[in-house]
Tab-separated table of C-alpha atoms and ligand atoms in Angstrom:
chain	number	residue	atom	x	y	z
K	1	UNK	CA	-11.537	-26.376	22.701
K	2	UNK	CA	-13.333	-23.043	22.563
K	3	UNK	CA	-14.157	-21.528	19.136
K	4	UNK	CA	-11.684	-18.933	17.848
K	5	UNK	CA	-11.025	-16.822	14.761
K	6	UNK	CA	-8.073	-18.032	12.654
K	7	UNK	CA	-6.144	-15.751	10.307
K	8	UNK	CA	-2.901	-16.354	8.424
K	9	UNK	CA	-0.850	-13.215	7.787
K	10	UNK	CA	2.053	-13.561	5.362
K	11	UNK	CA	4.084	-10.535	6.443
K	12	UNK	CA	5.371	-9.265	9.776
K	13	UNK	CA	3.549	-5.983	9.173
K	14	UNK	CA	0.194	-7.726	8.761
K	15	UNK	CA	0.817	-9.946	11.799
K	16	UNK	CA	1.477	-7.052	14.176
K	17	UNK	CA	-1.006	-4.586	12.651
K	18	UNK	CA	-3.880	-5.847	14.781
K	19	UNK	CA	-1.950	-5.188	17.994
K	20	UNK	CA	-3.431	-8.321	19.529
K	21	UNK	CA	-3.887	-12.022	18.881
K	22	UNK	CA	-2.107	-15.228	19.754
K	23	UNK	CA	0.597	-16.361	17.323
K	24	UNK	CA	0.660	-19.986	16.159
K	25	UNK	CA	3.929	-21.452	14.850
K	26	UNK	CA	4.582	-25.178	15.454
K	27	UNK	CA	1.644	-25.344	17.832
K	28	UNK	CA	3.284	-27.948	20.059
K	29	UNK	CA	2.457	-26.026	23.244
K	30	UNK	CA	-0.374	-23.730	22.192
K	31	UNK	CA	-2.704	-26.388	20.776
K	32	UNK	CA	-2.245	-28.605	23.850
K	33	UNK	CA	-3.156	-25.746	26.165
K	34	UNK	CA	-6.123	-24.722	24.010
K	35	UNK	CA	-7.473	-28.287	24.134
K	36	UNK	CA	-7.149	-28.210	27.921
K	37	UNK	CA	-8.822	-24.749	27.915
K	38	UNK	CA	-5.902	-23.399	29.908
K	39	UNK	CA	-5.605	-20.909	27.038
K	40	UNK	CA	-8.752	-19.664	25.323
K	41	UNK	CA	-7.666	-17.096	22.696
K	42	UNK	CA	-10.417	-15.508	20.606
K	43	UNK	CA	-8.053	-14.773	17.712
K	44	UNK	CA	-5.174	-17.027	16.564
K	45	UNK	CA	-2.744	-15.896	13.863
K	46	UNK	CA	-1.011	-18.712	11.986
K	47	UNK	CA	2.342	-17.091	11.155
K	48	UNK	CA	4.023	-19.991	9.388
K	49	UNK	CA	3.978	-18.279	5.966
K	50	UNK	CA	5.967	-15.298	7.249
K	51	UNK	CA	9.603	-15.571	6.030
K	52	UNK	CA	11.360	-15.941	9.388
K	53	UNK	CA	13.177	-19.206	8.671
K	54	UNK	CA	16.836	-18.214	8.153
K	55	UNK	CA	19.942	-19.106	10.121
K	56	UNK	CA	22.837	-16.760	9.368
K	57	UNK	CA	26.239	-17.175	11.000
K	58	UNK	CA	27.845	-13.813	10.262
K	59	UNK	CA	30.830	-11.942	11.696
K	60	UNK	CA	28.765	-10.380	14.486
K	61	UNK	CA	27.112	-13.581	15.541
K	62	UNK	CA	24.415	-16.073	14.881
K	63	UNK	CA	20.973	-14.876	13.756
K	64	UNK	CA	18.158	-17.394	13.955
K	65	UNK	CA	14.744	-16.625	12.466
K	66	UNK	CA	11.999	-17.123	15.028
K	67	UNK	CA	10.227	-19.725	12.872
K	68	UNK	CA	13.276	-21.946	12.419
K	69	UNK	CA	12.473	-25.458	13.611
K	70	UNK	CA	14.369	-26.944	16.559
K	71	UNK	CA	15.668	-29.867	14.481
K	72	UNK	CA	17.079	-27.601	11.748
K	73	UNK	CA	18.844	-25.375	14.275
K	74	UNK	CA	20.333	-28.363	16.112
K	75	UNK	CA	21.758	-29.699	12.829
K	76	UNK	CA	23.224	-26.387	11.638
K	77	UNK	CA	27.067	-26.394	11.615
K	78	UNK	CA	27.310	-22.785	12.815
K	79	UNK	CA	25.399	-23.389	16.032
K	80	UNK	CA	27.375	-23.683	19.287
K	81	UNK	CA	27.380	-27.181	20.825
K	82	UNK	CA	25.504	-26.138	23.971
K	83	UNK	CA	22.606	-24.900	21.798
K	84	UNK	CA	22.534	-28.042	19.657
K	85	UNK	CA	22.673	-30.364	22.649
K	86	UNK	CA	19.976	-28.448	24.523
K	87	UNK	CA	17.694	-28.697	21.481
K	88	UNK	CA	18.381	-32.389	20.886
K	89	UNK	CA	17.683	-33.206	24.531
K	90	UNK	CA	14.508	-31.112	24.612
K	91	UNK	CA	11.863	-33.240	22.953
K	92	UNK	CA	11.089	-36.092	20.592
K	93	UNK	CA	12.236	-35.912	16.961
K	94	UNK	CA	8.642	-35.317	15.846
K	95	UNK	CA	8.254	-32.344	18.177
K	96	UNK	CA	11.666	-30.958	17.221
K	97	UNK	CA	10.552	-31.088	13.570
K	98	UNK	CA	7.437	-29.059	14.361
K	99	UNK	CA	8.418	-26.667	17.139
K	100	UNK	CA	9.922	-23.270	16.347
K	101	UNK	CA	12.637	-21.532	18.345
K	102	UNK	CA	10.302	-18.603	19.035
K	103	UNK	CA	7.625	-20.932	20.343
K	104	UNK	CA	10.145	-22.843	22.412
K	105	UNK	CA	11.184	-19.639	24.165
K	106	UNK	CA	7.517	-18.769	24.793
K	107	UNK	CA	6.467	-22.208	26.072
K	108	UNK	CA	4.553	-22.336	29.331
K	109	UNK	CA	5.486	-24.118	32.525
K	110	UNK	CA	4.788	-27.833	32.910
K	111	UNK	CA	3.470	-27.384	36.460
K	112	UNK	CA	0.607	-29.896	36.547
K	113	UNK	CA	-1.629	-27.523	38.525
K	114	UNK	CA	-1.240	-24.866	35.836
K	115	UNK	CA	-2.484	-27.340	33.225
K	116	UNK	CA	-5.509	-28.477	35.271
K	117	UNK	CA	-8.308	-25.907	35.084
K	118	UNK	CA	-10.077	-27.600	38.020
K	119	UNK	CA	-7.211	-26.544	40.325
K	120	UNK	CA	-6.295	-23.114	41.677
K	121	UNK	CA	-3.151	-21.558	40.193
K	122	UNK	CA	-1.918	-17.983	40.582
K	123	UNK	CA	-0.275	-18.056	37.163
K	124	UNK	CA	-3.451	-19.123	35.298
K	125	UNK	CA	-5.972	-17.462	37.615
K	126	UNK	CA	-4.298	-14.655	39.629
K	127	UNK	CA	-5.158	-14.652	43.323
K	128	UNK	CA	-6.497	-18.212	43.380
K	129	UNK	CA	-3.489	-19.683	45.225
K	130	UNK	CA	-0.545	-21.967	44.581
K	131	UNK	CA	-1.198	-25.614	45.504
K	132	UNK	CA	2.306	-26.616	44.397
K	133	UNK	CA	3.897	-24.942	47.432
K	134	UNK	CA	2.443	-27.592	49.727
K	135	UNK	CA	1.559	-30.214	47.118
K	136	UNK	CA	3.393	-32.193	44.445
K	137	UNK	CA	6.526	-30.120	43.871
K	138	UNK	CA	9.333	-32.532	42.964
K	139	UNK	CA	9.808	-30.854	39.548
K	140	UNK	CA	9.472	-27.306	40.841
K	141	UNK	CA	11.981	-24.512	41.303
K	142	UNK	CA	14.270	-23.703	44.222
K	143	UNK	CA	15.716	-20.443	42.845
K	144	UNK	CA	13.788	-17.278	42.011
K	145	UNK	CA	10.612	-18.530	43.662
K	146	UNK	CA	8.025	-16.449	45.509
K	147	UNK	CA	5.128	-17.121	47.861
K	148	UNK	CA	2.890	-16.842	44.778
K	149	UNK	CA	4.566	-19.319	42.389
K	150	UNK	CA	7.358	-21.911	42.352
K	151	UNK	CA	7.049	-23.164	38.771
K	152	UNK	CA	10.200	-23.914	36.782
K	153	UNK	CA	10.851	-22.474	33.356
K	154	UNK	CA	10.564	-25.375	30.916
K	155	UNK	CA	12.872	-24.468	28.014
K	156	UNK	CA	16.253	-26.180	27.692
K	157	UNK	CA	17.576	-24.034	24.872
K	158	UNK	CA	16.738	-20.842	26.783
K	159	UNK	CA	19.321	-21.913	29.372
K	160	UNK	CA	22.040	-22.160	26.723
K	161	UNK	CA	20.955	-18.887	25.115
K	162	UNK	CA	21.027	-17.016	28.431
K	163	UNK	CA	24.544	-18.351	29.041
K	164	UNK	CA	25.531	-16.944	25.624
K	165	UNK	CA	24.013	-13.462	26.213
K	166	UNK	CA	21.462	-13.967	23.418
K	167	UNK	CA	19.056	-11.206	22.454
K	168	UNK	CA	15.559	-11.167	20.971
K	169	UNK	CA	14.402	-8.892	18.162
K	170	UNK	CA	10.792	-7.899	18.803
K	171	UNK	CA	8.476	-6.182	16.341
K	172	UNK	CA	5.168	-4.463	17.007
K	173	UNK	CA	3.028	-1.867	15.253
K	174	UNK	CA	5.063	0.743	17.185
K	175	UNK	CA	8.425	-0.443	15.834
K	176	UNK	CA	11.333	-2.770	16.565
K	177	UNK	CA	13.256	-3.274	19.789
K	178	UNK	CA	15.948	-5.598	21.115
K	179	UNK	CA	15.834	-7.230	24.543
K	180	UNK	CA	18.430	-9.408	26.232
K	181	UNK	CA	16.900	-12.833	26.802
K	182	UNK	CA	18.065	-12.704	30.419
K	183	UNK	CA	15.954	-9.549	30.906
K	184	UNK	CA	13.022	-10.848	28.861
K	185	UNK	CA	11.954	-13.434	31.441
K	186	UNK	CA	10.479	-12.114	34.692
K	187	UNK	CA	10.570	-13.595	38.173
K	188	UNK	CA	7.112	-14.525	39.502
K	189	UNK	CA	7.092	-12.152	42.493
K	190	UNK	CA	3.516	-11.170	43.340
K	191	UNK	CA	2.325	-11.489	39.718
K	192	UNK	CA	3.310	-14.870	38.275
K	193	UNK	CA	0.794	-14.405	35.468
K	194	UNK	CA	3.352	-12.017	33.918
K	195	UNK	CA	6.168	-14.237	32.646
K	196	UNK	CA	7.979	-12.079	30.122
K	197	UNK	CA	8.418	-8.691	28.543
K	198	UNK	CA	6.484	-9.373	25.310
K	199	UNK	CA	3.808	-6.716	24.793
K	200	UNK	CA	0.324	-7.445	23.403
K	201	UNK	CA	0.526	-7.981	19.647
K	202	UNK	CA	4.344	-7.986	19.659
K	203	UNK	CA	6.136	-10.711	17.691
K	204	UNK	CA	9.548	-12.333	18.244
K	205	UNK	CA	11.206	-12.218	14.827
K	206	UNK	CA	14.799	-13.245	15.528
K	207	UNK	CA	17.162	-14.687	18.122
K	208	UNK	CA	20.655	-13.184	18.001
K	209	UNK	CA	23.626	-14.912	19.630
K	210	UNK	CA	26.708	-12.670	19.820
K	211	UNK	CA	29.881	-14.191	18.406
K	212	UNK	CA	31.915	-16.003	21.069
K	213	UNK	CA	34.482	-18.219	19.375
K	214	UNK	CA	35.444	-20.128	22.510
K	215	UNK	CA	31.838	-21.230	22.976
K	216	UNK	CA	32.714	-23.952	20.462
K	217	UNK	CA	34.028	-25.553	23.653
K	218	UNK	CA	30.640	-25.907	25.304
K	219	UNK	CA	28.064	-28.487	26.269
K	220	UNK	CA	24.661	-28.988	27.854
K	221	UNK	CA	23.949	-31.694	30.431
K	222	UNK	CA	20.376	-32.585	31.341
K	223	UNK	CA	19.374	-34.717	34.328
K	224	UNK	CA	15.847	-36.160	34.204
K	225	UNK	CA	13.780	-39.054	35.489
K	226	UNK	CA	13.913	-40.892	32.135
K	227	UNK	CA	16.260	-40.588	29.210
K	228	UNK	CA	13.894	-39.155	26.607
K	229	UNK	CA	10.843	-36.963	26.288
K	230	UNK	CA	11.132	-35.588	29.799
K	231	UNK	CA	11.712	-32.184	31.344
K	232	UNK	CA	14.815	-31.393	33.374
K	233	UNK	CA	15.120	-32.026	37.070
K	234	UNK	CA	18.298	-30.043	36.614
K	235	UNK	CA	20.461	-29.026	33.677
K	236	UNK	CA	23.659	-27.096	33.077
K	237	UNK	CA	24.946	-25.180	30.058
K	238	UNK	CA	28.686	-24.583	30.308
K	239	UNK	CA	31.379	-23.083	28.067
K	240	UNK	CA	35.054	-22.731	28.918
K	241	UNK	CA	37.879	-20.666	27.439
K	242	UNK	CA	40.985	-22.620	28.442
K	243	UNK	CA	44.443	-21.162	27.895
K	244	UNK	CA	47.756	-22.641	29.049
K	245	UNK	CA	45.991	-25.148	31.265
K	246	UNK	CA	43.900	-22.594	33.146
K	247	UNK	CA	40.373	-21.281	32.727
K	248	UNK	CA	40.466	-17.816	31.186
K	249	UNK	CA	36.704	-17.340	30.980
K	250	UNK	CA	33.509	-19.287	31.595
K	251	UNK	CA	29.770	-19.253	30.939
K	252	UNK	CA	27.460	-21.241	33.217
K	253	UNK	CA	23.659	-21.362	33.425
K	254	UNK	CA	21.209	-23.848	34.882
K	255	UNK	CA	17.734	-25.156	34.063
K	256	UNK	CA	15.132	-27.140	35.965
K	257	UNK	CA	15.905	-25.313	39.193
K	258	UNK	CA	14.821	-21.727	38.560
K	259	UNK	CA	11.621	-19.892	37.756
K	260	UNK	CA	13.561	-18.434	34.828
K	261	UNK	CA	16.666	-19.734	32.983
K	262	UNK	CA	19.269	-19.266	35.701
K	263	UNK	CA	22.638	-17.680	34.911
K	264	UNK	CA	25.319	-18.372	37.541
K	265	UNK	CA	27.784	-15.438	37.539
K	266	UNK	CA	29.286	-16.438	40.906
K	267	UNK	CA	30.234	-19.841	39.490
K	268	UNK	CA	31.684	-18.195	36.378
K	269	UNK	CA	33.753	-15.839	38.532
K	270	UNK	CA	35.051	-18.717	40.669
K	271	UNK	CA	36.137	-20.574	37.528
K	272	UNK	CA	38.112	-17.668	36.037
K	273	UNK	CA	41.816	-18.251	36.663
K	274	UNK	CA	41.242	-21.709	38.141
K	275	UNK	CA	43.086	-24.827	37.007
K	276	UNK	CA	41.262	-27.440	34.940
K	277	UNK	CA	40.705	-29.877	37.790
K	278	UNK	CA	37.750	-31.597	39.409
K	279	UNK	CA	38.646	-29.910	42.693
K	280	UNK	CA	38.416	-26.466	41.089
K	281	UNK	CA	35.095	-27.389	39.468
K	282	UNK	CA	33.692	-28.561	42.813
K	283	UNK	CA	34.845	-25.375	44.528
K	284	UNK	CA	33.189	-23.214	41.857
K	285	UNK	CA	29.968	-25.244	41.888
K	286	UNK	CA	29.739	-25.018	45.673
K	287	UNK	CA	28.147	-21.551	45.376
K	288	UNK	CA	25.683	-22.499	42.621
K	289	UNK	CA	22.673	-23.053	44.873
K	290	UNK	CA	23.267	-20.144	47.254
K	291	UNK	CA	19.900	-18.632	48.121
K	292	UNK	CA	17.941	-21.752	47.140
K	293	UNK	CA	14.568	-22.319	48.833
K	294	UNK	CA	13.821	-26.053	48.590
K	295	UNK	CA	10.275	-27.351	48.925
K	296	UNK	CA	9.004	-30.535	50.601
K	297	UNK	CA	9.481	-32.622	47.452
K	298	UNK	CA	12.652	-31.196	45.936
K	299	UNK	CA	15.184	-30.795	48.765
K	300	UNK	CA	17.592	-32.804	46.579
K	301	UNK	CA	17.850	-30.054	43.971
K	302	UNK	CA	20.598	-27.832	45.466
K	303	UNK	CA	22.988	-30.787	45.712
K	304	UNK	CA	21.883	-32.030	42.284
K	305	UNK	CA	22.585	-28.605	40.808
K	306	UNK	CA	26.122	-28.592	42.202
K	307	UNK	CA	26.802	-32.097	40.913
K	308	UNK	CA	25.303	-31.372	37.475
K	309	UNK	CA	27.617	-28.403	37.005
K	310	UNK	CA	30.664	-30.448	38.005
K	311	UNK	CA	29.591	-33.239	35.648
K	312	UNK	CA	29.148	-30.819	32.750
K	313	UNK	CA	32.554	-29.254	33.382
K	314	UNK	CA	34.198	-32.678	33.630
K	315	UNK	CA	32.560	-33.885	30.407
K	316	UNK	CA	33.657	-30.717	28.622
K	317	UNK	CA	37.281	-31.075	29.742
K	318	UNK	CA	37.663	-34.831	29.288
K	319	UNK	CA	41.154	-35.223	27.901
K	320	UNK	CA	42.309	-31.794	29.174
K	321	UNK	CA	42.543	-32.753	32.831
O	1	SF4	FE1	0.400	-22.160	39.416
O	1	SF4	FE2	2.935	-21.458	39.729
O	1	SF4	FE3	1.694	-22.565	41.725
O	1	SF4	FE4	2.219	-24.042	39.556
O	1	SF4	S1	3.722	-23.180	40.940
O	1	SF4	S2	0.278	-23.959	40.747
O	1	SF4	S3	2.086	-22.484	37.951
O	1	SF4	S4	1.170	-20.591	40.794
């Protein structure tokens, strides 16, 4: 690990005053990447003493402080099931006890080439190439890819939060702004080194989930090579508003298949007005992978995505069909 300066601000104002620096919360991603020298910050700000630990379930929605730990959020009674399940399926108990929601949303891709400084990687070293496109790419994305990068976004809970139209409150020395999480993440395009809309020195202070009462009827299904401590081959966050035996409204997003958390508005539209049947779920899911660009090692992903969505919808409506 390279030497770095460590400071520990206790207020948001002090943390953003410098206009630069890398923020340390749980450290479950950052410290790993610093040990590998994938990240070599000169200044690290330990922000754990800043009071950003609340969860408030008010009339307008759910507000989660950026330093709330994954385990505490998952256990909170006001959190929608798809958020809790995504968090519980994300990592080991020890990591969930350490990792913050802000850090989870800022975690880096698990592409093995990105984490190996001996290999080229356009995301880590712009212009050096992308060995994953012709190399080991079983875990990689099929949606939102470019000729520069095909890495998947790693966060499970970001998938649920995108499905729920969550927003981020961001604070910098210039002031405060709010950004929809769906707009926060950026497709790789020609510059995969730019992953999000966070400006230098800007801090995520809060995640806001607008109130959506029918999202109590929601779930998150994660398909992976082993049952714990593994990233998604494919996942689906689904919520259904069912009235008089038909689907009035739906939220659907997918993980493990896109370069960003992947909302599926065409699937949602196909579900609206449909009966609560497996046939209707299969018809809606049939458009989920439209536009997919499979690689040599992950041609199974479009079909897996369709099946994962159907499975999530079936699990959610068990007893209603
Ligand atoms: Fe790097 Fe992206 Fe290619 Fe992985 S997929 S090697 S992160 S450029």
